[in-house]
PDB file of C-alpha atoms in Angstrom:
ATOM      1  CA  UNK A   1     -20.577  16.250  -2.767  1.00 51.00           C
ATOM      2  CA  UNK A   2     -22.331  18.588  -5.137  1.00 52.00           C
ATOM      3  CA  UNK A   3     -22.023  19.157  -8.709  1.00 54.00           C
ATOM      4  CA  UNK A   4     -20.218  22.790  -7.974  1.00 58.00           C
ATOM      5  CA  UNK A   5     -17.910  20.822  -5.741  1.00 57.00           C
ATOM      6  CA  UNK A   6     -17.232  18.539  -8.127  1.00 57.00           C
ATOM      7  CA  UNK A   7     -16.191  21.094 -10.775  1.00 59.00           C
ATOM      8  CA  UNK A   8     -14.695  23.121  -8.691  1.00 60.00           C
ATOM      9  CA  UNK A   9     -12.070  20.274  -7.412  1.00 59.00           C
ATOM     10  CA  UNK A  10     -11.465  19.398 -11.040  1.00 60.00           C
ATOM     11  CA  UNK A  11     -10.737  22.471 -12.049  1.00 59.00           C
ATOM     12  CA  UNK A  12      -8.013  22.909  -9.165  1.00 63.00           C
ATOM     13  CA  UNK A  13      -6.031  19.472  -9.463  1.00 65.00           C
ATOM     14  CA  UNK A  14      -4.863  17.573 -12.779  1.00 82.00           C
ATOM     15  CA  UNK A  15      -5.508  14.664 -10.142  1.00 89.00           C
ATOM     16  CA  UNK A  16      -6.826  13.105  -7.488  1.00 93.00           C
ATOM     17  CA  UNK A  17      -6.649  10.288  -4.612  1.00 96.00           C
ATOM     18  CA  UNK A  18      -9.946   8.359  -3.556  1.00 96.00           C
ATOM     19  CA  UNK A  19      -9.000   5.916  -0.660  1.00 97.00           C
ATOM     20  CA  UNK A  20     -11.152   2.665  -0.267  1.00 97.00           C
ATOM     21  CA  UNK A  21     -11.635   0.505   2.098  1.00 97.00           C
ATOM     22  CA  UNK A  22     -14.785  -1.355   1.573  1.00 96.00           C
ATOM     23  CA  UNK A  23     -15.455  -2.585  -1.925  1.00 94.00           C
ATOM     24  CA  UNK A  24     -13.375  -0.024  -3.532  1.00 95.00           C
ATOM     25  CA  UNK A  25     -10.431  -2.153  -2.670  1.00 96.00           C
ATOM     26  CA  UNK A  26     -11.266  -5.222  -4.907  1.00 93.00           C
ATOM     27  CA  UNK A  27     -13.744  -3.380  -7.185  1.00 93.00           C
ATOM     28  CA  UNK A  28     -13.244   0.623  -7.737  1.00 93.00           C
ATOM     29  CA  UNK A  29     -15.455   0.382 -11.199  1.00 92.00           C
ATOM     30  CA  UNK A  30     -13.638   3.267 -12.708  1.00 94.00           C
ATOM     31  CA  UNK A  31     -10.697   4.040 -14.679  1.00 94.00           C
ATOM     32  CA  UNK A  32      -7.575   4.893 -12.746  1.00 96.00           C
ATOM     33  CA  UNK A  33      -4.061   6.122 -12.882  1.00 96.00           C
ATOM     34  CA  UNK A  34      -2.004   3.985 -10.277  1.00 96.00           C
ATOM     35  CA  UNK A  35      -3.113   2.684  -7.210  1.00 97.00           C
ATOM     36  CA  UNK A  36      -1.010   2.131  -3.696  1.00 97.00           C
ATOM     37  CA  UNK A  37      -1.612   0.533  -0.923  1.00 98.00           C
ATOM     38  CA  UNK A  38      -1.594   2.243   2.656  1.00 98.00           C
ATOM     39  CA  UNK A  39      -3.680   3.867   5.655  1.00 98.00           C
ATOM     40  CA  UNK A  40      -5.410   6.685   7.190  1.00 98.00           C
ATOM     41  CA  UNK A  41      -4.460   7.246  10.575  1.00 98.00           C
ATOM     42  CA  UNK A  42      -7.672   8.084  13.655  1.00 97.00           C
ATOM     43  CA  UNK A  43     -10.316   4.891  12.505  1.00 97.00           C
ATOM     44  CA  UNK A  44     -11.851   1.981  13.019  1.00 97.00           C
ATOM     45  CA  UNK A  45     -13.851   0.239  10.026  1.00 98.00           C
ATOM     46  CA  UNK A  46     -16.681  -1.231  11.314  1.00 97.00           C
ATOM     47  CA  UNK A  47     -19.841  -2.722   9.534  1.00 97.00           C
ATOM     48  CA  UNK A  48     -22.454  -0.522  11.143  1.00 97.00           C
ATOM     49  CA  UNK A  49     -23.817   1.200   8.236  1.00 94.00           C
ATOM     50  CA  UNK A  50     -27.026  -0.232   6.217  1.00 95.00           C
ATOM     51  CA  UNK A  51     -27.271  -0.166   2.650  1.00 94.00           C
ATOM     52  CA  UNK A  52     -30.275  -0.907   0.692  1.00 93.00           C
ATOM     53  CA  UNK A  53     -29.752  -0.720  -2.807  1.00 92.00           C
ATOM     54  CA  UNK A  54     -26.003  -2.899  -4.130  1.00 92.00           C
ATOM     55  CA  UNK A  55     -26.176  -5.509  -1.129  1.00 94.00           C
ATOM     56  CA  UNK A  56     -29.422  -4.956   0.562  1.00 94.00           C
ATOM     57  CA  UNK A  57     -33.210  -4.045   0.270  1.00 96.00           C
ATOM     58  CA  UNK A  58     -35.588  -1.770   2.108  1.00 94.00           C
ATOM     59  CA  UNK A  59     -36.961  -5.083   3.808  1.00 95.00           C
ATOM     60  CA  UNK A  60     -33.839  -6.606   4.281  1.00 95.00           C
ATOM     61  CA  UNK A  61     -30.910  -4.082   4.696  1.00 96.00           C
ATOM     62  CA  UNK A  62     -27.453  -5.102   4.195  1.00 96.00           C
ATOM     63  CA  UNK A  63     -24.365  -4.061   6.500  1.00 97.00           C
ATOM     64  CA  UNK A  64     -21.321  -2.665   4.581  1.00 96.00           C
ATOM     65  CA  UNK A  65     -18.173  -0.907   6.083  1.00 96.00           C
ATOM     66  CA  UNK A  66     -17.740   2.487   7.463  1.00 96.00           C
ATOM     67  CA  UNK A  67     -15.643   4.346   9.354  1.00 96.00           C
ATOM     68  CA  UNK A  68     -15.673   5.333  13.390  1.00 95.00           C
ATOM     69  CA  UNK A  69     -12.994   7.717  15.017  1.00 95.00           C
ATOM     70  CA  UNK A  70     -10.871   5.756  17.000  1.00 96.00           C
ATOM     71  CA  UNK A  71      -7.331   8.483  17.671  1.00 94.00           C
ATOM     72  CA  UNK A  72      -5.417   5.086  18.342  1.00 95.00           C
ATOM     73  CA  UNK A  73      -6.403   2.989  15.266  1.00 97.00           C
ATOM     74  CA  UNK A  74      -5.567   2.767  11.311  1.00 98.00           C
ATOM     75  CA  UNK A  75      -7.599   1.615   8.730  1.00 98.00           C
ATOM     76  CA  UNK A  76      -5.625   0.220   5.506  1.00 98.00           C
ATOM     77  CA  UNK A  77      -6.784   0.459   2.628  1.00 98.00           C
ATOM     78  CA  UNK A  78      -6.229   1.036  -1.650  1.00 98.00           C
ATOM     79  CA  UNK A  79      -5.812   4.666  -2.648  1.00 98.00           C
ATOM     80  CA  UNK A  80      -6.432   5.254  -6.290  1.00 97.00           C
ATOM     81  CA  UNK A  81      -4.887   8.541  -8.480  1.00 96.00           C
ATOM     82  CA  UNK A  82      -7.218   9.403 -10.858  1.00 95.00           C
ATOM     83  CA  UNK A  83      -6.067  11.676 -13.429  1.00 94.00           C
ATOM     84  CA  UNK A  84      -7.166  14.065 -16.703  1.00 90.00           C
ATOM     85  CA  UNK A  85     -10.217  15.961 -16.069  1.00 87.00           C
ATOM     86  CA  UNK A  86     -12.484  13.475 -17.862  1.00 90.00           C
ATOM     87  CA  UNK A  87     -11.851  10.793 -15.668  1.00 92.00           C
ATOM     88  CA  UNK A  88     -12.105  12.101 -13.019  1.00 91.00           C
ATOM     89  CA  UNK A  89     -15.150  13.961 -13.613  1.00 87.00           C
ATOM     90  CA  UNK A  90     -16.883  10.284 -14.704  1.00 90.00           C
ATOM     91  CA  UNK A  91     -14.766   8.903 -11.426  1.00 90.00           C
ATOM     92  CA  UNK A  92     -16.312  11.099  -9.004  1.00 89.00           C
ATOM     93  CA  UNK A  93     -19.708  11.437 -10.756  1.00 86.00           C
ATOM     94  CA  UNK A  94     -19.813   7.919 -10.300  1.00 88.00           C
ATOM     95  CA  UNK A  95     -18.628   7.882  -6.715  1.00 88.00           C
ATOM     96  CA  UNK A  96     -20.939  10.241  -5.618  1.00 87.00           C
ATOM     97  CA  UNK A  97     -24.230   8.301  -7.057  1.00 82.00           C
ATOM     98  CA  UNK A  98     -22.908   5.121  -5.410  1.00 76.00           C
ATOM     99  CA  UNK A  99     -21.542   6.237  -2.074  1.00 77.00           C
ATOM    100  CA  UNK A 100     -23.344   9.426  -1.464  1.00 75.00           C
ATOM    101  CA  UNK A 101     -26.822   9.874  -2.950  1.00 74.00           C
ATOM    102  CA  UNK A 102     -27.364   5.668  -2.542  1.00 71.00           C
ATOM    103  CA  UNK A 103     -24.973   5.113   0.040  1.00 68.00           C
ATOM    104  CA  UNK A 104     -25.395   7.897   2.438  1.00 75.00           C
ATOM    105  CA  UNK A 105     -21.627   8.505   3.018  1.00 86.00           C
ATOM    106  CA  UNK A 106     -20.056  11.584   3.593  1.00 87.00           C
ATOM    107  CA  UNK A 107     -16.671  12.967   2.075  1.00 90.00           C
ATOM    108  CA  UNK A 108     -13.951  13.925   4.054  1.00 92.00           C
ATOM    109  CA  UNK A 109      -9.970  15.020   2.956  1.00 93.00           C
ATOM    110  CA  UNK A 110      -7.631  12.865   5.636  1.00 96.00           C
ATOM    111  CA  UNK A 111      -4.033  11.858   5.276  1.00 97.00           C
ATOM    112  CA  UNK A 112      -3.011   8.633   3.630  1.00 98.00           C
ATOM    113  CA  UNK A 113       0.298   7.189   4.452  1.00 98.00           C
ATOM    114  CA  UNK A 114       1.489   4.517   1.584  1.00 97.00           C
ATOM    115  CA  UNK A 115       3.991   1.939   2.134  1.00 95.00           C
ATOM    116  CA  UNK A 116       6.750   3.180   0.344  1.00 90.00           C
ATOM    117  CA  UNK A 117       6.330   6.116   3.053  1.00 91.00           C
ATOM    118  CA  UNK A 118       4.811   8.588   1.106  1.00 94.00           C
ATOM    119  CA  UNK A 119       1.959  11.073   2.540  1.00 97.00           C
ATOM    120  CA  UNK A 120      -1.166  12.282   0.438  1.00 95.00           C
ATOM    121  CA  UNK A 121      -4.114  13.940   0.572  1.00 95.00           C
ATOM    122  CA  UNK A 122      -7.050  11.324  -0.333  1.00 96.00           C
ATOM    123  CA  UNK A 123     -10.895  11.635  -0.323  1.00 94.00           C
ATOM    124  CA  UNK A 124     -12.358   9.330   2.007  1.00 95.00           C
ATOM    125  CA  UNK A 125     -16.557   8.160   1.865  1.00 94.00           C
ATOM    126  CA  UNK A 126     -17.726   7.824   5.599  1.00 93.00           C
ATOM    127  CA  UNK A 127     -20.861   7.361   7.167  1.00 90.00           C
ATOM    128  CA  UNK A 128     -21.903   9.523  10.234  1.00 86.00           C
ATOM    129  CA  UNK A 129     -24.306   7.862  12.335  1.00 88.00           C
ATOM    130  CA  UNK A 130     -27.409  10.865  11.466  1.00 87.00           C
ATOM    131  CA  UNK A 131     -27.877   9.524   7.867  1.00 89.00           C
ATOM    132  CA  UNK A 132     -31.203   7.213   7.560  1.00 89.00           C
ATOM    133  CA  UNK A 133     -29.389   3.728   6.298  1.00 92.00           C
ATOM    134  CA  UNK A 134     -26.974   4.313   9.774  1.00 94.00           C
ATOM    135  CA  UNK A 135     -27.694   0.347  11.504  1.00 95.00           C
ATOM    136  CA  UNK A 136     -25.395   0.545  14.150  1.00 95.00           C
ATOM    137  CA  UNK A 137     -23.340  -1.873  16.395  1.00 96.00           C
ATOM    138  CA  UNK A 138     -24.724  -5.152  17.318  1.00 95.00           C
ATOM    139  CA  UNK A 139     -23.572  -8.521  18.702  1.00 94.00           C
ATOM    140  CA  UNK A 140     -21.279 -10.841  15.823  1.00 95.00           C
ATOM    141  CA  UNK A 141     -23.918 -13.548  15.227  1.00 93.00           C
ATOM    142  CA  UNK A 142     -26.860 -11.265  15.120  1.00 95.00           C
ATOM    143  CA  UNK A 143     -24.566  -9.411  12.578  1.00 96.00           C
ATOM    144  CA  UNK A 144     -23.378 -12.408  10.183  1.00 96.00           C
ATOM    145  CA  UNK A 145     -26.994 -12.930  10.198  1.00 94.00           C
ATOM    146  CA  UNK A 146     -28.310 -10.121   8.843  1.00 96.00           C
ATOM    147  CA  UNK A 147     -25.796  -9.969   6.543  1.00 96.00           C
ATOM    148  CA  UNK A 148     -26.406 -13.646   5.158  1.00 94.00           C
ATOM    149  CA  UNK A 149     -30.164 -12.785   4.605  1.00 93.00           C
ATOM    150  CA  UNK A 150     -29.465  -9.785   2.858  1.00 95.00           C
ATOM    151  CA  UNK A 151     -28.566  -9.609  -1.264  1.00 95.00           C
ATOM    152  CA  UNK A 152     -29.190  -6.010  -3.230  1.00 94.00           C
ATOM    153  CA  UNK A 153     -27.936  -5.340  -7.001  1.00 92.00           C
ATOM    154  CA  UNK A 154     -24.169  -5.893  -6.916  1.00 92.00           C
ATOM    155  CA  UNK A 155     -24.844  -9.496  -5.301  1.00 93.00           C
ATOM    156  CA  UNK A 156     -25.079 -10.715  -1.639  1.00 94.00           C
ATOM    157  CA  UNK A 157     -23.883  -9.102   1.496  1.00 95.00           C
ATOM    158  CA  UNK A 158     -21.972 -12.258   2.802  1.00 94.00           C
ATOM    159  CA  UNK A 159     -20.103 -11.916  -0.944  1.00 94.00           C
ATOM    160  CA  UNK A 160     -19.088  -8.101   0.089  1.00 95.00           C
ATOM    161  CA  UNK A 161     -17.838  -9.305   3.659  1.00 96.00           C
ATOM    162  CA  UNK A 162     -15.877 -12.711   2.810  1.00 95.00           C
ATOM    163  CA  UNK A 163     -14.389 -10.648  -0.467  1.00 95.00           C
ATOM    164  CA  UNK A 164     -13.107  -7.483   1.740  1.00 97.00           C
ATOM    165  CA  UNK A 165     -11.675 -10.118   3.873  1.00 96.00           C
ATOM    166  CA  UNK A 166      -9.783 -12.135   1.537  1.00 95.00           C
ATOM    167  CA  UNK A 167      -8.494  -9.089  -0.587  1.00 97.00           C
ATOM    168  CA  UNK A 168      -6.948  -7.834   2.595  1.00 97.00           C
ATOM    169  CA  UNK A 169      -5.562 -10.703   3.860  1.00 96.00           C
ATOM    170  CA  UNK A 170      -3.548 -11.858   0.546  1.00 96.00           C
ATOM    171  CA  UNK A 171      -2.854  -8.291  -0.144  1.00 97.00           C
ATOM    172  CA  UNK A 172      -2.686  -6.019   2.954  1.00 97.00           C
ATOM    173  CA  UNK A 173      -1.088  -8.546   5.684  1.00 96.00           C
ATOM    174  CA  UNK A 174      -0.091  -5.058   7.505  1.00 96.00           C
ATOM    175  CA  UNK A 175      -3.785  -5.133   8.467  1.00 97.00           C
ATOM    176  CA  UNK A 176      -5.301  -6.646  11.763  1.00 94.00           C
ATOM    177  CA  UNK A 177      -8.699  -6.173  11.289  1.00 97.00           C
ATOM    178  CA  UNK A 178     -10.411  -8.232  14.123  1.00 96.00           C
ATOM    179  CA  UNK A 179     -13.861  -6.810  13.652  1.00 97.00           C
ATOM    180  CA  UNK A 180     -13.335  -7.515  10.077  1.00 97.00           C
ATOM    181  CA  UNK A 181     -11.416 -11.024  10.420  1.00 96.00           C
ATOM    182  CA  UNK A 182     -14.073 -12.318  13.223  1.00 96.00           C
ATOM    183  CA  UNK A 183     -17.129 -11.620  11.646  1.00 96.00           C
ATOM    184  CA  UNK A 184     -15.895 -13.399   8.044  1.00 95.00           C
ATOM    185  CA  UNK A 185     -15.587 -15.756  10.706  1.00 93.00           C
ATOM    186  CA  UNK A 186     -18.943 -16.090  11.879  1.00 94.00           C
ATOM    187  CA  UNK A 187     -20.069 -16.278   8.369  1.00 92.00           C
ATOM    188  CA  UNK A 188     -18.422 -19.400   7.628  1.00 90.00           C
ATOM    189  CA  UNK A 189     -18.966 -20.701   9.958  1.00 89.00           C
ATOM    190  CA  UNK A 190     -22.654 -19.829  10.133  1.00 89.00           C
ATOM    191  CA  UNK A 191     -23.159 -20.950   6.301  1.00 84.00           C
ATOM    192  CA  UNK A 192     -21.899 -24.082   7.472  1.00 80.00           C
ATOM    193  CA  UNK A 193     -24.330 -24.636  10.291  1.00 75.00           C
ATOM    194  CA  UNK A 194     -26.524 -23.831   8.712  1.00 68.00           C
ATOM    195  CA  UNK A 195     -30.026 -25.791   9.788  1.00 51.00           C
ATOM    196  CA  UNK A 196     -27.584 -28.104  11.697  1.00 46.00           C
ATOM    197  CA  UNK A 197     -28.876 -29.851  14.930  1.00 45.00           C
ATOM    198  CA  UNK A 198     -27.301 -31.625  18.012  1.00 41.00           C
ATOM    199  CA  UNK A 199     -27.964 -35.038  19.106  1.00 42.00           C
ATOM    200  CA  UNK A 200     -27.338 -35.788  22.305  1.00 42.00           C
ATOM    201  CA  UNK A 201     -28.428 -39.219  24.093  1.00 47.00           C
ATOM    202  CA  UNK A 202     -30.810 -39.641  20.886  1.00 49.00           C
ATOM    203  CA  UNK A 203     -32.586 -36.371  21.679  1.00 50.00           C
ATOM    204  CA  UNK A 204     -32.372 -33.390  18.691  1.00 44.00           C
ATOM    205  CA  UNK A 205     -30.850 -30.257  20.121  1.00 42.00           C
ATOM    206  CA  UNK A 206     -31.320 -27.312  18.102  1.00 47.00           C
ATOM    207  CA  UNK A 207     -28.042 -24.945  17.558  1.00 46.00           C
ATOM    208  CA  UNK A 208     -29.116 -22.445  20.085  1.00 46.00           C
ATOM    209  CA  UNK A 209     -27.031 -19.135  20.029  1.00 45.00           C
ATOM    210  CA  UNK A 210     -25.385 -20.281  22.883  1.00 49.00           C
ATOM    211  CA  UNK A 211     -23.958 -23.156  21.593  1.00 49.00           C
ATOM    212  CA  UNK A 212     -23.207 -21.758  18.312  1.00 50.00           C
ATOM    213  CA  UNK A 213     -20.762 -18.792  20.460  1.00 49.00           C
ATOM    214  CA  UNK A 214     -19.198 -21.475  22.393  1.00 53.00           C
ATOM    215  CA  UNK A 215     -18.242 -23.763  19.179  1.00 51.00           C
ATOM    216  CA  UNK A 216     -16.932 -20.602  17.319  1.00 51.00           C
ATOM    217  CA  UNK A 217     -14.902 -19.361  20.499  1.00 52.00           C
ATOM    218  CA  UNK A 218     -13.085 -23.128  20.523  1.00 46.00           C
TER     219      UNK A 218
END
């Protein structure tokens, strides 16, 4: 979003809705008006986009959440009003450094539909798959792994996955994020494995990938 954007949405509203579903949800790092909690109707989040700055490096990108058109699917999410011209102007100036210009997410207007029922217009940051930190889908383990080995400026990935997870669990219980729920999953249970071996008739077995699928999957 550009600077003339920027202005020019200020000047139109005396306030604004910025929906979150990554990060935003537990940490917005600006100064807000009210928040509710809700969903935009035709996605899927998925962690297929790379980041290399807050929870990654150009060696070792980290995997944060995105959004994929999916007609059948909601995403739920926080949606934060932002209001006086000030704050939002610091609120979106903000937003587009970190999400944009580092991030390489898009904005997009969608629909947000709040629990009490409610419909608003919210900005939304997605990733389309053309920008250059775009990673992709991959198998869960390979995934949990990357994401483990990977730690940028905010802190480690694995910290950005298993805190997503746990906000929307005690706070969004509408939510039935398998993609989200299984790979916290893998994690865990990963950073517990770790460098663990199998002994079987006095013979060390190393946790093969195999083995490590079938012990998650029981």
């Amino acid at each position: 979003m550009s600077n003339k954007v920027l202005e020019s949405l200020i000047d139109m509203e005396s306030s604004i809705w910025v929906f979150g579903y990554g990060s935003l949800t537990w940490k917005p790092n600006f100064i807000y008006k009210s928040k509710e909690i809700g969903y935009i109707h035709g996605y899927q989040r998925r962690f297929w986009q790379g980041n290399i700055t807050h929870r990654g490096t150009v060696n070792k990108p980290g995997r944060v959440a995105t959004l994929i058109r999916s007609e059948k699917d909601d995403v739920w999410g926080v949606a934060y009003e932002i209001a006086g011209r000030n704050h939002i102007l610091k609120a979106l100036s903000y937003l587009n450094k970190r999400e944009s210009k580092l991030g390489g997410y898009n904005t997009v207007v969608e629909n947000f539909f709040a629990r009490n029922k409610e419909t608003r217009k919210v900005l939304v940051y997605t990733a389309t798959t053309e920008n250059e930190h775009y990673l992709g889908p991959c198998n869960m383990a390979t995934m949990a792994t990357e994401i483990m080995s990977a730690n940028g400026e905010a802190g480690s990935n694995t910290e950005y996955v298993t805190r997503l997870a746990e906000y929307v669990r005690k706070h969004i219980p509408e939510e039935k994020d398998l993609h989200l729920f299984t790979l916290e999953k893998y994690i865990l249970y990963l950073t517990q494995r770790r460098n663990v071996t199998h002994r079987v008739n006095d013979t060390v077995i190393p946790l093969t990938y195999d083995r490590l699928i079938g012990e998650i999957r029981t």
